Coordinates of C-alpha atoms in Angstrom, one line a residue:
X1 CA -87.0 -81.8 48.7
X2 CA -90.3 -83.7 48.8
X3 CA -89.1 -84.5 44.8
X4 CA -87.3 -87.0 46.7
X5 CA -89.7 -88.9 47.2
X6 CA -92.3 -88.0 45.1
X7 CA -93.6 -90.7 42.8
X8 CA -97.1 -90.9 40.3
X9 CA -97.7 -93.9 41.0
X10 CA -101.0 -95.9 38.6
X11 CA -103.1 -98.8 41.0
X12 CA -104.8 -101.6 39.9
X13 CA -106.4 -104.5 41.5
X14 CA -106.2 -107.6 39.4
X15 CA -107.4 -111.1 40.8
X16 CA -107.0 -109.7 44.7
X17 CA -103.5 -107.9 44.3
X18 CA -102.8 -104.9 44.4
X19 CA -100.4 -103.6 41.9
X20 CA -99.0 -100.4 42.1
X21 CA -96.8 -98.8 38.8
X22 CA -94.5 -96.0 38.4
X23 CA -95.9 -94.2 36.2
X24 CA -93.2 -91.7 35.2
X25 CA -90.8 -95.0 34.6
X26 CA -93.7 -96.4 31.7
X27 CA -94.0 -92.5 30.5
X28 CA -90.5 -92.0 29.8
X29 CA -89.5 -96.0 28.3
X30 CA -92.5 -95.7 26.4
X31 CA -91.9 -91.8 24.9
X32 CA -88.4 -93.0 24.8
X33 CA -89.0 -95.7 23.0
X34 CA -91.2 -93.8 20.1
X35 CA -87.4 -92.0 20.1
X36 CA -85.3 -94.8 19.0
X37 CA -88.6 -96.0 16.4
X38 CA -88.2 -92.5 15.3
X39 CA -84.7 -92.1 14.6
X40 CA -84.9 -95.6 13.0
X41 CA -87.0 -94.5 10.7
X42 CA -85.4 -91.2 9.9
X43 CA -81.9 -92.9 9.4
X44 CA -83.0 -95.9 6.7
X45 CA -85.8 -93.3 5.2
X46 CA -83.3 -91.9 2.0
X47 CA -79.7 -93.8 2.8
X48 CA -77.1 -93.1 0.0
X49 CA -74.2 -92.2 -0.2
X50 CA -74.2 -88.7 1.2
X51 CA -76.1 -89.7 4.2
X52 CA -78.3 -87.4 6.3
X53 CA -77.5 -86.9 10.2
X54 CA -80.1 -89.3 11.1
X55 CA -77.6 -92.0 8.9
X56 CA -74.4 -91.0 9.9
X57 CA -75.4 -91.4 13.8
X58 CA -77.3 -94.7 12.4
X59 CA -73.6 -95.7 11.4
X60 CA -71.6 -94.5 14.1
X61 CA -73.8 -96.9 16.4
X62 CA -73.9 -100.0 14.1
X63 CA -70.3 -100.2 13.5
X64 CA -68.5 -99.4 17.1
X65 CA -70.9 -102.2 18.1
X66 CA -70.2 -104.2 15.4
X67 CA -67.0 -104.8 15.6
X68 CA -67.1 -104.7 19.3
X69 CA -69.5 -107.5 19.4
X70 CA -67.3 -109.0 16.8
X71 CA -64.5 -109.4 18.8
X72 CA -65.9 -110.8 21.9
X73 CA -67.7 -113.4 20.2
X74 CA -67.6 -115.2 17.3
X75 CA -68.6 -113.5 13.8
X76 CA -71.6 -115.8 12.8
X77 CA -72.8 -116.0 17.3
X78 CA -72.5 -111.9 16.8
X79 CA -74.8 -111.1 13.9
X80 CA -77.5 -112.6 16.7
X81 CA -76.2 -110.5 19.8
X82 CA -75.0 -107.6 17.2
X83 CA -79.1 -106.2 17.4
X84 CA -79.7 -106.4 21.1
X85 CA -75.9 -105.3 22.7
X86 CA -76.5 -101.7 19.7
X87 CA -80.0 -101.9 20.5
X88 CA -79.4 -102.0 24.4
X89 CA -76.7 -99.3 24.4
X90 CA -79.0 -96.8 22.4
X91 CA -81.5 -97.3 25.1
X92 CA -79.8 -97.0 27.6
X93 CA -78.0 -93.7 26.9
X94 CA -81.7 -92.1 25.9
X95 CA -82.1 -93.3 29.2
X96 CA -79.6 -91.4 31.0
X97 CA -79.9 -87.9 28.8
X98 CA -83.4 -87.9 29.4
X99 CA -83.1 -86.3 32.9
X100 CA -81.6 -83.0 31.7
X101 CA -84.2 -81.5 29.7
X102 CA -87.3 -80.2 31.8
X103 CA -90.0 -82.5 33.5
X104 CA -88.5 -85.4 32.6
X105 CA -87.6 -88.0 34.7
X106 CA -84.2 -90.9 33.7
X107 CA -86.2 -94.6 33.9
X108 CA -82.8 -95.9 34.9
X109 CA -83.5 -94.1 38.3
X110 CA -86.0 -96.5 39.1
X111 CA -84.5 -100.0 40.2
X112 CA -87.2 -102.1 38.6
X113 CA -85.5 -100.7 35.0
X114 CA -82.2 -102.0 35.5
X115 CA -83.1 -105.2 37.0
X116 CA -84.9 -106.0 35.1
X117 CA -81.9 -105.5 32.4
X118 CA -79.5 -106.9 34.3
X119 CA -82.4 -109.7 34.4
X120 CA -82.9 -109.8 31.2
X121 CA -79.1 -110.0 29.9
X122 CA -79.0 -113.0 32.6
X123 CA -80.9 -114.6 31.1
X124 CA -80.0 -114.4 27.7
X125 CA -76.9 -114.4 28.5
X126 CA -77.1 -118.5 30.1
X127 CA -79.6 -119.2 27.1
X128 CA -76.0 -118.5 24.8
X129 CA -74.4 -120.8 27.0
X130 CA -76.5 -123.5 27.5
X131 CA -77.4 -123.5 23.5
X132 CA -73.9 -123.5 23.0
X133 CA -72.6 -126.0 25.3
X134 CA -75.4 -128.3 25.9
X135 CA -76.9 -128.3 28.9
X136 CA -74.5 -131.0 30.5
X137 CA -71.5 -129.3 30.0
X138 CA -73.1 -126.4 30.8
X139 CA -73.9 -127.3 34.5
X140 CA -70.6 -129.7 34.8
X141 CA -69.1 -125.5 35.5
X142 CA -71.3 -125.1 38.5
X143 CA -68.5 -127.6 40.2
X144 CA -65.5 -126.7 39.1
X145 CA -62.9 -126.1 40.1
X146 CA -64.9 -129.1 42.8
X147 CA -68.3 -130.0 43.3
X148 CA -68.5 -128.3 46.3
X149 CA -67.8 -124.8 45.1
X150 CA -71.7 -125.1 43.5
X151 CA -73.2 -122.7 45.8
X152 CA -70.5 -120.6 45.1
X153 CA -70.4 -120.4 41.7
X154 CA -74.6 -120.2 41.9
X155 CA -74.6 -117.0 44.0
X156 CA -71.3 -115.6 41.7
X157 CA -73.7 -115.9 38.7
X158 CA -76.6 -114.4 41.1
X159 CA -74.3 -111.4 42.2
X160 CA -74.0 -110.2 38.7
X161 CA -77.6 -109.8 38.2
X162 CA -77.4 -107.1 41.4
X163 CA -74.6 -105.5 40.7
X164 CA -74.4 -104.4 36.8
X165 CA -78.6 -103.8 38.6
X166 CA -77.3 -101.6 41.1
X167 CA -73.9 -100.1 39.4
X168 CA -76.4 -98.6 37.0
X169 CA -79.0 -97.3 39.7
X170 CA -77.2 -96.5 42.5
X171 CA -75.0 -93.4 39.8
X172 CA -78.0 -92.6 37.5
X173 CA -79.9 -91.9 41.0
X174 CA -77.0 -91.0 43.3
X175 CA -76.6 -87.4 40.2
X176 CA -79.9 -86.6 40.4
X177 CA -79.7 -85.9 44.0
X178 CA -76.7 -84.6 43.6
X179 CA -78.7 -82.3 41.4
X180 CA -81.5 -81.4 43.2
X181 CA -79.6 -80.9 46.5
X182 CA -77.1 -78.3 45.0
X183 CA -80.2 -76.4 42.9
X184 CA -81.7 -76.2 46.6
X185 CA -78.5 -74.8 48.2
X186 CA -78.1 -72.4 45.2
X187 CA -81.3 -71.3 44.0
X188 CA -80.9 -73.3 40.3
X189 CA -78.6 -70.2 39.6
X190 CA -75.2 -71.3 37.4
X191 CA -73.7 -74.6 39.5
X192 CA -77.2 -77.1 37.9
X193 CA -76.6 -76.7 34.7
X194 CA -73.2 -77.9 34.9
X195 CA -73.9 -80.7 37.0
X196 CA -76.8 -81.5 34.9
X197 CA -74.0 -81.9 31.7
X198 CA -71.6 -83.6 34.0
X199 CA -74.3 -86.7 35.3
X200 CA -76.7 -86.3 32.6
X201 CA -73.8 -86.7 29.3
X202 CA -71.0 -87.6 30.1
X203 CA -71.9 -89.7 33.8
X204 CA -74.8 -91.5 31.3
X205 CA -72.8 -92.2 28.4
X206 CA -69.9 -94.1 30.5
X207 CA -72.4 -95.9 32.6
X208 CA -74.6 -96.8 29.5
X209 CA -71.6 -98.1 28.1
X210 CA -70.5 -99.9 31.1
X211 CA -73.6 -101.4 31.5
X212 CA -73.9 -102.4 27.6
X213 CA -69.9 -104.4 27.9
X214 CA -70.3 -106.0 30.8
X215 CA -73.9 -107.7 29.0
X216 CA -71.7 -108.6 26.2
X217 CA -69.4 -110.0 28.0
X218 CA -71.6 -112.5 30.3
X219 CA -72.8 -113.3 27.1
X220 CA -69.5 -114.1 25.6
X221 CA -68.0 -116.6 28.5
X222 CA -70.9 -118.1 28.7
X223 CA -70.6 -119.2 25.1
X224 CA -66.6 -119.8 25.6

């Protein structure tokens, strides 16, 4: 069971600080980025009325998330934030799926990944709110419905980052632990493949979609 605590790390000393990086997360993240770049290249290499399989999948993602983004925001704003929403879902989907392959681990099993993505969505949403409403109108909302509610409103916004990040991390990490424990109990026979299919494909897809939609909702709330 030592796989639960065994972490491949890189250490670096910079200006008197000892930095430790999760090497597995970095390598897996770069691998997924490379796969997405390759997918984009194959999907757009020879576009036509008779699409290749990569183009079919790409068009499915584009059409689905364009409609979702346009429904949540107006069409002009959707043109700005649709690339973020679509690419975020595709990235998270591969992050959650990659663990079903031998010797691969999900980057979303590292809280640094999910918290980083949550903070990214937080800052983008609030930037969009300030840009759309102006800083005065944006700041005024924190004093609603009465001025002394401001601290609670701030805490509520920060809690969204914690909620969205820990939900994704908890589901992926929890699934990995269950698969590991069951695999040791039954010596990798029969049950684990079904668990991989459930936690890797089904739960991974659902959690990627939930995280993406919550990010879209946060942006939508800030700009309206």
